[in-house]
CSV table of C-alpha atoms in Angstrom, one decimal:
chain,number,residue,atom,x,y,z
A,1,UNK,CA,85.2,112.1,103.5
A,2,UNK,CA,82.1,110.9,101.8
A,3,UNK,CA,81.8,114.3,100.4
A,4,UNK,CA,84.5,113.2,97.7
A,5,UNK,CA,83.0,111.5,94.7
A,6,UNK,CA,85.7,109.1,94.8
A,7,UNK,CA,88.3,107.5,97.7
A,8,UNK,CA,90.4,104.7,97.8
A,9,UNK,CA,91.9,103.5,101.2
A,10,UNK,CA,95.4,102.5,100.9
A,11,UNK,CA,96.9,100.1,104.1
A,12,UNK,CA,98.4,97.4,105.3
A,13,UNK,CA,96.6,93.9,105.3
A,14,UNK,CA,94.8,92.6,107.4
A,15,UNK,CA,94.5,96.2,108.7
A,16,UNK,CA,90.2,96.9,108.4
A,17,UNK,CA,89.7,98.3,105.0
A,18,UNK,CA,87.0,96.1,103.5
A,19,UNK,CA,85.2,95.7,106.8
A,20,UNK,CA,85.4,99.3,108.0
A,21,UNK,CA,83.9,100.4,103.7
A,22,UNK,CA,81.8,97.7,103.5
A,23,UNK,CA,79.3,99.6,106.0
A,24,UNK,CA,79.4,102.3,104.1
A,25,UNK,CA,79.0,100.7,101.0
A,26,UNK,CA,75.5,99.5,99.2
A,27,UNK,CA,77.3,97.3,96.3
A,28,UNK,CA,80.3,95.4,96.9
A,29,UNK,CA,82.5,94.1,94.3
A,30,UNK,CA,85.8,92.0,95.7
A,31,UNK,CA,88.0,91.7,93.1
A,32,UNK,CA,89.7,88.3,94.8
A,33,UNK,CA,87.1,86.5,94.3
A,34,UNK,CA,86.4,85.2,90.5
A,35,UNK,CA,82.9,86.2,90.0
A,36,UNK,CA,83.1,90.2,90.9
A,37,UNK,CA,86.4,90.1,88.6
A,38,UNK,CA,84.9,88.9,86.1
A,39,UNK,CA,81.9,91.2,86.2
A,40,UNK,CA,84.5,93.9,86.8
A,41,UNK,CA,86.8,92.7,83.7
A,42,UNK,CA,83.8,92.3,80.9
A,43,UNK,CA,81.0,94.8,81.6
A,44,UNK,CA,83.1,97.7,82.8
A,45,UNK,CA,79.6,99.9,82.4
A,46,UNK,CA,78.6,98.3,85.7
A,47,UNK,CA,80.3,100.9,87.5
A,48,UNK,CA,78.3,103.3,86.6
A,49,UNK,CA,74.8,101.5,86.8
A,50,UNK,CA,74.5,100.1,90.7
A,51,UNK,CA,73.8,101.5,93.4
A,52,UNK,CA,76.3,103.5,95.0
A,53,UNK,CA,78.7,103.9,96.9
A,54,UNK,CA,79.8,101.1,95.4
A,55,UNK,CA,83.3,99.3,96.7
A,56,UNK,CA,85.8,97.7,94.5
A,57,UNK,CA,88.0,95.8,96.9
A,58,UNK,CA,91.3,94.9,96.2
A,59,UNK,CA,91.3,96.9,92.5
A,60,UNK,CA,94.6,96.6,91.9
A,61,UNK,CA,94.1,93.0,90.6
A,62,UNK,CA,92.2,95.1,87.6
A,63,UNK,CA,94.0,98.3,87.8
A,64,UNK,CA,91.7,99.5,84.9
A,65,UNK,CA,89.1,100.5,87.5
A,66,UNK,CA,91.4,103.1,88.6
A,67,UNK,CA,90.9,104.6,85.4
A,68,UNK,CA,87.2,103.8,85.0
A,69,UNK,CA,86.3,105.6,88.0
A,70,UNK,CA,88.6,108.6,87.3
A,71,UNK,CA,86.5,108.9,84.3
A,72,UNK,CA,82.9,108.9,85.8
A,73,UNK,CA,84.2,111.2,88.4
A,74,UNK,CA,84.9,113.8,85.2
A,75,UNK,CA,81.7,112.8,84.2
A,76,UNK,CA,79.9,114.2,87.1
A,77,UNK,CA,79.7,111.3,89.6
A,78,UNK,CA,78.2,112.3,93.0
A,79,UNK,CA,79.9,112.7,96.5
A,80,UNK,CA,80.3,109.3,97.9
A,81,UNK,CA,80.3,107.8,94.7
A,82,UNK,CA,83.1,104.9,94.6
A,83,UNK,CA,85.7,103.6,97.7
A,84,UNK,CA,88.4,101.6,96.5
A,85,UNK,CA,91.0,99.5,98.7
A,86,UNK,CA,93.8,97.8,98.4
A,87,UNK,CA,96.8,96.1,100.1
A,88,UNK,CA,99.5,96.5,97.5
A,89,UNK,CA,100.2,99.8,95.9
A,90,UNK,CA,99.5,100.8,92.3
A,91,UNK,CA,102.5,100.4,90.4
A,92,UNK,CA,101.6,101.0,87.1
A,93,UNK,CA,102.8,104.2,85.6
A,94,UNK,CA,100.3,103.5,82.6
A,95,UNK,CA,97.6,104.2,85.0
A,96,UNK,CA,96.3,108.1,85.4
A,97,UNK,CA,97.5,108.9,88.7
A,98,UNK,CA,94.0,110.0,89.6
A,99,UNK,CA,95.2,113.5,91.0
A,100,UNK,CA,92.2,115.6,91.3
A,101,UNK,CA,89.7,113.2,90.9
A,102,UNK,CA,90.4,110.3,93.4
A,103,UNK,CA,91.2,111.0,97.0
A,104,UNK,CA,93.7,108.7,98.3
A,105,UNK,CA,93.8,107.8,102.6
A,106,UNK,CA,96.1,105.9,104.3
A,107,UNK,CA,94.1,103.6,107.2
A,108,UNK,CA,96.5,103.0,109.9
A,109,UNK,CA,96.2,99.8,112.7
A,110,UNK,CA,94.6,100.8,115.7
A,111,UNK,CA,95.8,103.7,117.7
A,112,UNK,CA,95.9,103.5,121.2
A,113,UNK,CA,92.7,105.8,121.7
A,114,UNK,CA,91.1,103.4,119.2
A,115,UNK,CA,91.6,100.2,121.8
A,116,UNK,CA,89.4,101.1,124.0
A,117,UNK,CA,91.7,100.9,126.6
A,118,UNK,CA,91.3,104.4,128.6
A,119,UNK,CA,89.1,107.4,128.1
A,120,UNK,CA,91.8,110.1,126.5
A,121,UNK,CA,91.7,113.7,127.6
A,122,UNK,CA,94.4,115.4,125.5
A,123,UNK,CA,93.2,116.6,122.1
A,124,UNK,CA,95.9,117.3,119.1
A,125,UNK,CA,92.9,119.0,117.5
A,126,UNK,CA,92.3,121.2,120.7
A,127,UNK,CA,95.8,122.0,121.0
A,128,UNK,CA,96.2,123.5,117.1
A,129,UNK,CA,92.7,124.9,118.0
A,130,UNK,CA,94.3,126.9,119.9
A,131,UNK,CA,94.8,130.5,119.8
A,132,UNK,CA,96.9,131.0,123.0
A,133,UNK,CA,100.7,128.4,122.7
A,134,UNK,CA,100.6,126.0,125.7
A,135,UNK,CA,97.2,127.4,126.5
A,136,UNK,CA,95.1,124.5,126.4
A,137,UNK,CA,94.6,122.2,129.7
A,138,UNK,CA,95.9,119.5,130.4
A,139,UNK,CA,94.4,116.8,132.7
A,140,UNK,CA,92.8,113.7,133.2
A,141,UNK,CA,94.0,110.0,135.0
A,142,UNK,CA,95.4,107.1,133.3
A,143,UNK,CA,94.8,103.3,135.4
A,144,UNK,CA,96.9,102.0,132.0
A,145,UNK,CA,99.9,100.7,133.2
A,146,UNK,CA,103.5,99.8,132.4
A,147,UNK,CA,102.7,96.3,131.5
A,148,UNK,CA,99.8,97.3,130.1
A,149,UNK,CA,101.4,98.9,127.0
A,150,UNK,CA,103.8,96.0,126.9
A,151,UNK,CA,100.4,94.1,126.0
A,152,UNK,CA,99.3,96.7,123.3
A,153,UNK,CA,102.7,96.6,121.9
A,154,UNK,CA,102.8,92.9,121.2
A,155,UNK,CA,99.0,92.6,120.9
A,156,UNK,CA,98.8,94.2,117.4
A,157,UNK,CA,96.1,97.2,116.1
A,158,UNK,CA,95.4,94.4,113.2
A,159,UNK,CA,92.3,93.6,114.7
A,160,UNK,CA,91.8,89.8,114.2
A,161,UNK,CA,95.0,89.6,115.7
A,162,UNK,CA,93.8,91.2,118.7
A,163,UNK,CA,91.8,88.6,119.5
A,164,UNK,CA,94.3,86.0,119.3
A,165,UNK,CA,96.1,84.7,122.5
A,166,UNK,CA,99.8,84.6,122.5
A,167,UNK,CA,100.5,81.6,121.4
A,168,UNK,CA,98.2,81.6,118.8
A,169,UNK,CA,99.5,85.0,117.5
A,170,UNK,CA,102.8,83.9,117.0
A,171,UNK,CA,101.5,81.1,114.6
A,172,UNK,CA,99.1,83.6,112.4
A,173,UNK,CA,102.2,86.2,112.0
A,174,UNK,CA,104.4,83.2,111.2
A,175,UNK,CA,101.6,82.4,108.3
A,176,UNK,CA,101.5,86.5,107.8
A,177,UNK,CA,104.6,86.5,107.1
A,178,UNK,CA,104.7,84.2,105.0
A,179,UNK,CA,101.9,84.7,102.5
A,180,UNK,CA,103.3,88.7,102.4
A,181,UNK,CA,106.9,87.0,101.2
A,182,UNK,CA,105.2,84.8,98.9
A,183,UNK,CA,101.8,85.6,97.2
A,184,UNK,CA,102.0,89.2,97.6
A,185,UNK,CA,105.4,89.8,96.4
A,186,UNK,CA,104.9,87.6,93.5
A,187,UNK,CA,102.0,89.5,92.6
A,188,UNK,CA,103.9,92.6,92.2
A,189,UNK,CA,106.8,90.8,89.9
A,190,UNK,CA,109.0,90.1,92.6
A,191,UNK,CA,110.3,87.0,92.7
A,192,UNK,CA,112.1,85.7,96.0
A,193,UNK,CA,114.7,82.8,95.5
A,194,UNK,CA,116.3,83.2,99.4
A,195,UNK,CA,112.8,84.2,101.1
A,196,UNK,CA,114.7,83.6,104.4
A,197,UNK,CA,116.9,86.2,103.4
A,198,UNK,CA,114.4,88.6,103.3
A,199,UNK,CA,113.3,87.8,106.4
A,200,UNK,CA,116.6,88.3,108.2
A,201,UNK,CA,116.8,91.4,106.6
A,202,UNK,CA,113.0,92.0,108.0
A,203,UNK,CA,114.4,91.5,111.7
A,204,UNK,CA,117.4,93.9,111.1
A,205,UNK,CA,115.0,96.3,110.3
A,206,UNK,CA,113.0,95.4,113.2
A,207,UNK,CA,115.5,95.9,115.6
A,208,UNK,CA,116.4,99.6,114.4
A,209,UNK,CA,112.7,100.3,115.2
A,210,UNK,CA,113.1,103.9,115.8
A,211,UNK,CA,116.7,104.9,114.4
A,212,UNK,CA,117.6,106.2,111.5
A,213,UNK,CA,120.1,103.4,110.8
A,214,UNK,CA,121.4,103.4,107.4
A,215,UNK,CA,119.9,100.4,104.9
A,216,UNK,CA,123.8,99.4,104.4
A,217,UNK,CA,124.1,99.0,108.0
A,218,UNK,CA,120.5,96.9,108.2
A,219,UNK,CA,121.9,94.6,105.3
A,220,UNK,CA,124.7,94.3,106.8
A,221,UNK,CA,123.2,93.2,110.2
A,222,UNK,CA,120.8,91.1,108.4
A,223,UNK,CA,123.6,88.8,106.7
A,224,UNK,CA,126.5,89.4,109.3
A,225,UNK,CA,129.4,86.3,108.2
A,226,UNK,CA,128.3,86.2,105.0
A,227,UNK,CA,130.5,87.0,102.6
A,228,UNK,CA,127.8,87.0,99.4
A,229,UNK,CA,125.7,89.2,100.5
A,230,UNK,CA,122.5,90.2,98.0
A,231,UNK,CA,123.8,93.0,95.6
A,232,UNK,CA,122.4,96.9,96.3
A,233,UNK,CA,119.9,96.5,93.4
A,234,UNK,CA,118.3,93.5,94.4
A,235,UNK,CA,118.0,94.5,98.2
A,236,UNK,CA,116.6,97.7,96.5
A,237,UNK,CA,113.2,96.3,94.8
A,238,UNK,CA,112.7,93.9,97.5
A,239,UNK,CA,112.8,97.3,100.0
A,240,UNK,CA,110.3,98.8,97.3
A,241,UNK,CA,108.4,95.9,97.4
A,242,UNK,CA,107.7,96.0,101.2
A,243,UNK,CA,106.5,99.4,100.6
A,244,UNK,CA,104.3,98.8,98.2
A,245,UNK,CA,103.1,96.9,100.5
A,246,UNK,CA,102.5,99.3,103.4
A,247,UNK,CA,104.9,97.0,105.6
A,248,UNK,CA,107.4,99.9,106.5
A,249,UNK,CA,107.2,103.1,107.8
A,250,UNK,CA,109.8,105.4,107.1
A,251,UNK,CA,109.5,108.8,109.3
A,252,UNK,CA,110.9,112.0,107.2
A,253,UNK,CA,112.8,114.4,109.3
A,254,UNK,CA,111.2,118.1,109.5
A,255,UNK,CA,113.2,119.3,106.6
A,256,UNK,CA,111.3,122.9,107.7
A,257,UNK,CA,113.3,122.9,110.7
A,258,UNK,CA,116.2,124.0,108.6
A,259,UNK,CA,114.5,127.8,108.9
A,260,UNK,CA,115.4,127.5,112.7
A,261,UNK,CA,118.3,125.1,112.7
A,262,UNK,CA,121.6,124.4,110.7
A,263,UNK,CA,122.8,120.9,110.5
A,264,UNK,CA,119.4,119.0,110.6
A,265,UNK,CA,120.0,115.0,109.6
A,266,UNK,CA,118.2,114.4,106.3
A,267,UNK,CA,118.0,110.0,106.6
A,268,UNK,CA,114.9,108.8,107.7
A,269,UNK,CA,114.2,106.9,110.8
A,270,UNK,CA,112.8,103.2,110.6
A,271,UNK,CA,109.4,101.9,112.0
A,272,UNK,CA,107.2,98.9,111.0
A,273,UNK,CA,103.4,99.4,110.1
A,274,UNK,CA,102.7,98.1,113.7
A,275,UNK,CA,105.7,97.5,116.5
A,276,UNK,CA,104.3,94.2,117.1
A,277,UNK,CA,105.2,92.8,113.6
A,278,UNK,CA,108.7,94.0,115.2
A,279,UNK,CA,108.1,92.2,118.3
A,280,UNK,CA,107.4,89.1,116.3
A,281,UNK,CA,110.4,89.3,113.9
A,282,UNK,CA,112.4,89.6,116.9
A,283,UNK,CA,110.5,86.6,119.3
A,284,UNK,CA,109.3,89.0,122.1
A,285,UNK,CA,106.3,88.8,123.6
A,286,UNK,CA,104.9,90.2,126.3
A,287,UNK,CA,106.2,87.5,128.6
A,288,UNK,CA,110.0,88.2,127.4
A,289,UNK,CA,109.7,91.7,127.5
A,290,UNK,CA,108.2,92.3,131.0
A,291,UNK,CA,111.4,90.7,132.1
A,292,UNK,CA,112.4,88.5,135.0
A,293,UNK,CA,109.2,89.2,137.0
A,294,UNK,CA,107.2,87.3,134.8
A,295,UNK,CA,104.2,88.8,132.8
A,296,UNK,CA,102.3,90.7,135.6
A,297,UNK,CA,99.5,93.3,134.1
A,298,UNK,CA,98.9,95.2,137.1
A,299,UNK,CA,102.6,95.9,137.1
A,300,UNK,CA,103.9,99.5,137.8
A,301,UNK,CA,107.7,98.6,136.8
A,302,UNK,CA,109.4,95.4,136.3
A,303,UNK,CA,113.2,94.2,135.3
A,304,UNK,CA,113.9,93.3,131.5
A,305,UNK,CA,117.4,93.0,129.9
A,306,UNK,CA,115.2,94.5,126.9
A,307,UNK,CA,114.7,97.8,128.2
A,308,UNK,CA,116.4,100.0,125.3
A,309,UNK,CA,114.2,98.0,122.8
A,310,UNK,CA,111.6,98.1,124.9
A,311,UNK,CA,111.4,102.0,124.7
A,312,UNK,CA,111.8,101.7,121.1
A,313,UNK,CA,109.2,99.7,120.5
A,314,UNK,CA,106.8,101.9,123.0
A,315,UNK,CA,108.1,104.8,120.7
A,316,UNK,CA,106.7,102.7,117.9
A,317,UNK,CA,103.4,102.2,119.8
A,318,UNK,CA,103.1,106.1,120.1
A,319,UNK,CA,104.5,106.3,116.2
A,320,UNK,CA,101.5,104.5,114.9
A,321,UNK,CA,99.0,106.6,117.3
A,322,UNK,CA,100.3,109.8,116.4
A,323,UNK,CA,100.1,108.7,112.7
A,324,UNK,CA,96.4,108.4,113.3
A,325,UNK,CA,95.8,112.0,114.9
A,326,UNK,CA,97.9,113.8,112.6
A,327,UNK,CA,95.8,112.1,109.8
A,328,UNK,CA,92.7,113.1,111.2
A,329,UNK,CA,94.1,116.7,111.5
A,330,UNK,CA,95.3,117.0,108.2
A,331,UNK,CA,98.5,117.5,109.8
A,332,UNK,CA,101.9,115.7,109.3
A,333,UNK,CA,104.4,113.9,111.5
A,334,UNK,CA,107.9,114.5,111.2
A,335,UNK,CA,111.2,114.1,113.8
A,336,UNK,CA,114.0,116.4,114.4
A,337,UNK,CA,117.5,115.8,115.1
A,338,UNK,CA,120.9,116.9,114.4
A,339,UNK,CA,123.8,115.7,112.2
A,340,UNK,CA,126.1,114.6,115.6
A,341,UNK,CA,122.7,113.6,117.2
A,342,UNK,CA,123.2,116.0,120.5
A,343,UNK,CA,119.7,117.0,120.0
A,344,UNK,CA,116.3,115.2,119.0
A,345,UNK,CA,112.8,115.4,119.5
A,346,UNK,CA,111.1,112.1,118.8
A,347,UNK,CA,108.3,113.7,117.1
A,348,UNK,CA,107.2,117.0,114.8
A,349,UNK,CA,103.6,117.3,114.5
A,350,UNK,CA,102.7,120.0,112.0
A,351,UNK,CA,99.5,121.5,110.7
A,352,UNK,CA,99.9,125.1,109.0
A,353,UNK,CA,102.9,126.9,110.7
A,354,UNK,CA,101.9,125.6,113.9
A,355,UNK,CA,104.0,122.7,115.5
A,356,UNK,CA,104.0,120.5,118.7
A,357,UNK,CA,107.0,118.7,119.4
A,358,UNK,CA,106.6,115.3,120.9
A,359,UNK,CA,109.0,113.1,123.2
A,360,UNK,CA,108.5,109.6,124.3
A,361,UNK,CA,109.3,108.0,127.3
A,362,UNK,CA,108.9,104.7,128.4
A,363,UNK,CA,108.7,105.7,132.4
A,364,UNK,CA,106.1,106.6,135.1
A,365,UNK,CA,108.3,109.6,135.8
A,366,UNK,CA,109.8,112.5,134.3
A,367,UNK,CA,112.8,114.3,135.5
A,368,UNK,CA,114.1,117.9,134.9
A,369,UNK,CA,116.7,116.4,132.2
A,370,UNK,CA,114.1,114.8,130.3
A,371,UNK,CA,112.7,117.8,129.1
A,372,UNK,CA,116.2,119.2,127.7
A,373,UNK,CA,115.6,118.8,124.4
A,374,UNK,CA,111.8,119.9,124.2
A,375,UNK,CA,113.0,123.3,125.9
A,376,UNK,CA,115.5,123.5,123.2
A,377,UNK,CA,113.2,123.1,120.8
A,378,UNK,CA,110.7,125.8,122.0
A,379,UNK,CA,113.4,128.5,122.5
A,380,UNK,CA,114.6,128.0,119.0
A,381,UNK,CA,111.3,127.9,117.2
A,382,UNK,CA,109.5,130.2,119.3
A,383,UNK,CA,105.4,130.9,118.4
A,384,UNK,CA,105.2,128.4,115.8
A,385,UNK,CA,105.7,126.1,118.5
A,386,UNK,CA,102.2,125.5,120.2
A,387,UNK,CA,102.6,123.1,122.5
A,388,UNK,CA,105.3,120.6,123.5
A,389,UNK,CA,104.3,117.3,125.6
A,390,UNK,CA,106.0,114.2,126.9
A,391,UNK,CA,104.3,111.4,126.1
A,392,UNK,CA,104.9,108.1,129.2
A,393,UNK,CA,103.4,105.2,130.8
A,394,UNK,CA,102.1,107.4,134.1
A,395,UNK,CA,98.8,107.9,135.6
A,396,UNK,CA,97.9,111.5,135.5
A,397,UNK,CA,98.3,114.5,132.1
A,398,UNK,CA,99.4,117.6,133.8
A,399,UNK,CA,101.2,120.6,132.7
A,400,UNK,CA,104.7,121.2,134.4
A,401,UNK,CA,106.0,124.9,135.4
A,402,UNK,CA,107.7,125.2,132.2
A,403,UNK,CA,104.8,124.7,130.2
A,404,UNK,CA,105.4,121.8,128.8
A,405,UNK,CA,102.9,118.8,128.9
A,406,UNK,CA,103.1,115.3,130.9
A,407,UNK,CA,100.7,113.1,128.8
A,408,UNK,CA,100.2,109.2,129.3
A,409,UNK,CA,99.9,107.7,126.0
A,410,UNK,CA,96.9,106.2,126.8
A,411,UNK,CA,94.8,110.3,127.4
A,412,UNK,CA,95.9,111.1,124.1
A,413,UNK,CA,93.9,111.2,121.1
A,414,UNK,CA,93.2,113.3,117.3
């Protein structure tokens, strides 16, 4: 990426940015605190006398850098030049949009291949690579277990959360939370007069992790018995708001699936930036969610009244991941699914003309019926489809007779 002059990392906080460009980086301004801002604000020349790269953390807070840098880069400013980061998005239409000039990346919380928790075995790369469909191999064992992902879903890829336990977790989203409703809002001109209101409509959207519910149906959830409920236009700016904030992630449906099917929803489905910010908003932890058997992480399988959320939330676990290998790839992640719903595949994966079609299951197993919809999906969109997997908690990545791929979510990486 460094061969850019100029890149600025978009992304949740608390999600890396400044720590992950700060090693890159041989001057650091941080534009929260008062002295680089001011240095920023009345010599802008000192962009273009220190060392590079240089990083302007959190720019927003002086959005004439954008412009500053957009400048030097016409100018004739080197590869690796200037990073830029920031946890609320650029607003400002007043502001060049930088096209051309200013590469923008979107950094993700830890995928599962990032934990550290297995050694993955199933490339995306190797499988667009490829020149044969279903042609690469497919292998490897997986000692991450059911209960195991249970963790990673409530344990966060924000990685000071990570080190948290439980308990302690629950008390830094709660703060989270909190400053994101409050400081952050506020510095985008949003001003919240029911913050508990937002946050109810925070857990309805929390628990249609993975559905393309519609946002009348979420508000309605989110203030069921009220009968003054927040009018469309205000519910509106505060959605925008948590975008602009890199707090939701809306998956598009493959709209290029029309060329193969009729009838192809258009309404997005609904995922947070990380399933457990859902967990949290809805008070499971890995404890509640592993069910009556208690929190066991050597488990295989286990009871828990919250299994269809469960899966959801898994499919959010395997959401964020696969948000990370597309990215890598230059690819993009889509689902498909029809109007009446009959048919779906969880996820589109797309680089070129090539796609691989992606479902998730939250099971050791997989049965003949489980694969109906994949098997649908390759007869309708033929070569273009190379390689169609689905993506569990079991211990071993094989390929079945049909072709299609048994991958633990754990042995799959970018």
């Amino acid at each position: 990426m460094l061969e850019f002059p100029a890149i600025a990392i978009d992304g949740l906080k608390g999600v890396g940015k400044t720590v992950s460009t700060k090693r890159l980086a041989s001057t650091v301004f941080e534009l929260d605190k008062p002295r680089d801002f001011d240095q920023i604000a009345n010599i802008p020349d000192i962009l273009l006398s220190e060392t590079t790269p240089i990083l302007i953390d959190e720019w927003q807070r002086h959005p004439s850098v954008w412009d500053s840098i957009r400048r030097a880069v016409d100018d004739g400013a080197k590869p690796g030049s200037y990073l830029l980061t920031g946890s609320i998005a650029n607003t400002d239409t007043s502001i060049h949009s930088g096209a051309g000039r200013i590469i923008r990346r979107k950094m993700y919380p830890l995928s599962l291949s990032e934990r550290g928790i297995d050694n993955p075995t199933v490339s995306i790369k190797d499988i667009f690579a490829s020149d044969t469909p279903f042609g690469v191999e497919v292998k490897g064992k997986s000692e991450v277990t059911a209960s195991q992902y249970i963790y990673e879903v409530a344990a966060s890829g924000l990685p000071e959360f990570r080190r948290l336990t439980p308990e302690s977790r629950k008390i830094a989203f709660e703060s989270y939370f909190a400053n994101l409703l409050s400081h952050d809002f506020n510095q985008q001109g949003v001003r919240l007069r029911q913050p508990e209101t937002m946050l109810r409509w925070l857990r309805a959207f929390a628990a249609g992790t993975a559905t393309d519910a519609g946002y009348t149906e979420i508000l309605d959830a989110s203030t069921a018995g009220e009968g003054n409920k927040p009018a469309a236009k205000t519910t509106i700016a505060y959605r925008e708001a948590l975008e602009n904030l890199w707090l939701l992630e809306e998956l598009s449906p493959w709209i290029a699936g029309e060329d193969y099917f009729s009838g192809l929803k258009r309404s997005p489905k609904h995922y947070l930036a990380d399933p457990a910010l859902a967990a949290y908003l809805l008070d499971l932890d890995e404890k509640v969610l592993s069910g009556s058997n208690g929190w066991n992480p050597h488990a295989e399988r286990f009871d828990s009244k919250y299994g269809s959320i469960l899966g959801r939330l898994f499919e959010a676990l395997v959401h964020l991941s696969l948000n990370v290998y597309a990215g890598v790839n230059n690819a993009k992640l889509f689902f498909a699914k029809t109007q009446k719903g009959e048919r779906e595949v969880d996820f589109v994966v797309q680089k070129g003309l090539k796609v691989i079609a992606c479902e998730v299951k939250f099971s050791p197993t997989v049965s003949p019926s489980d694969c109906k919809h994949l098997r649908w999906f390759i007869e309708q969109v033929g070569v273009d489809c190379c390689d169609a997997m689905i993506i569990t908690t079991g211990a071993a990545a094989y390929r079945q007779s049909d072709g299609i791929a048994v991958v633990p979510a754990s042995l799959l990486t970018a």
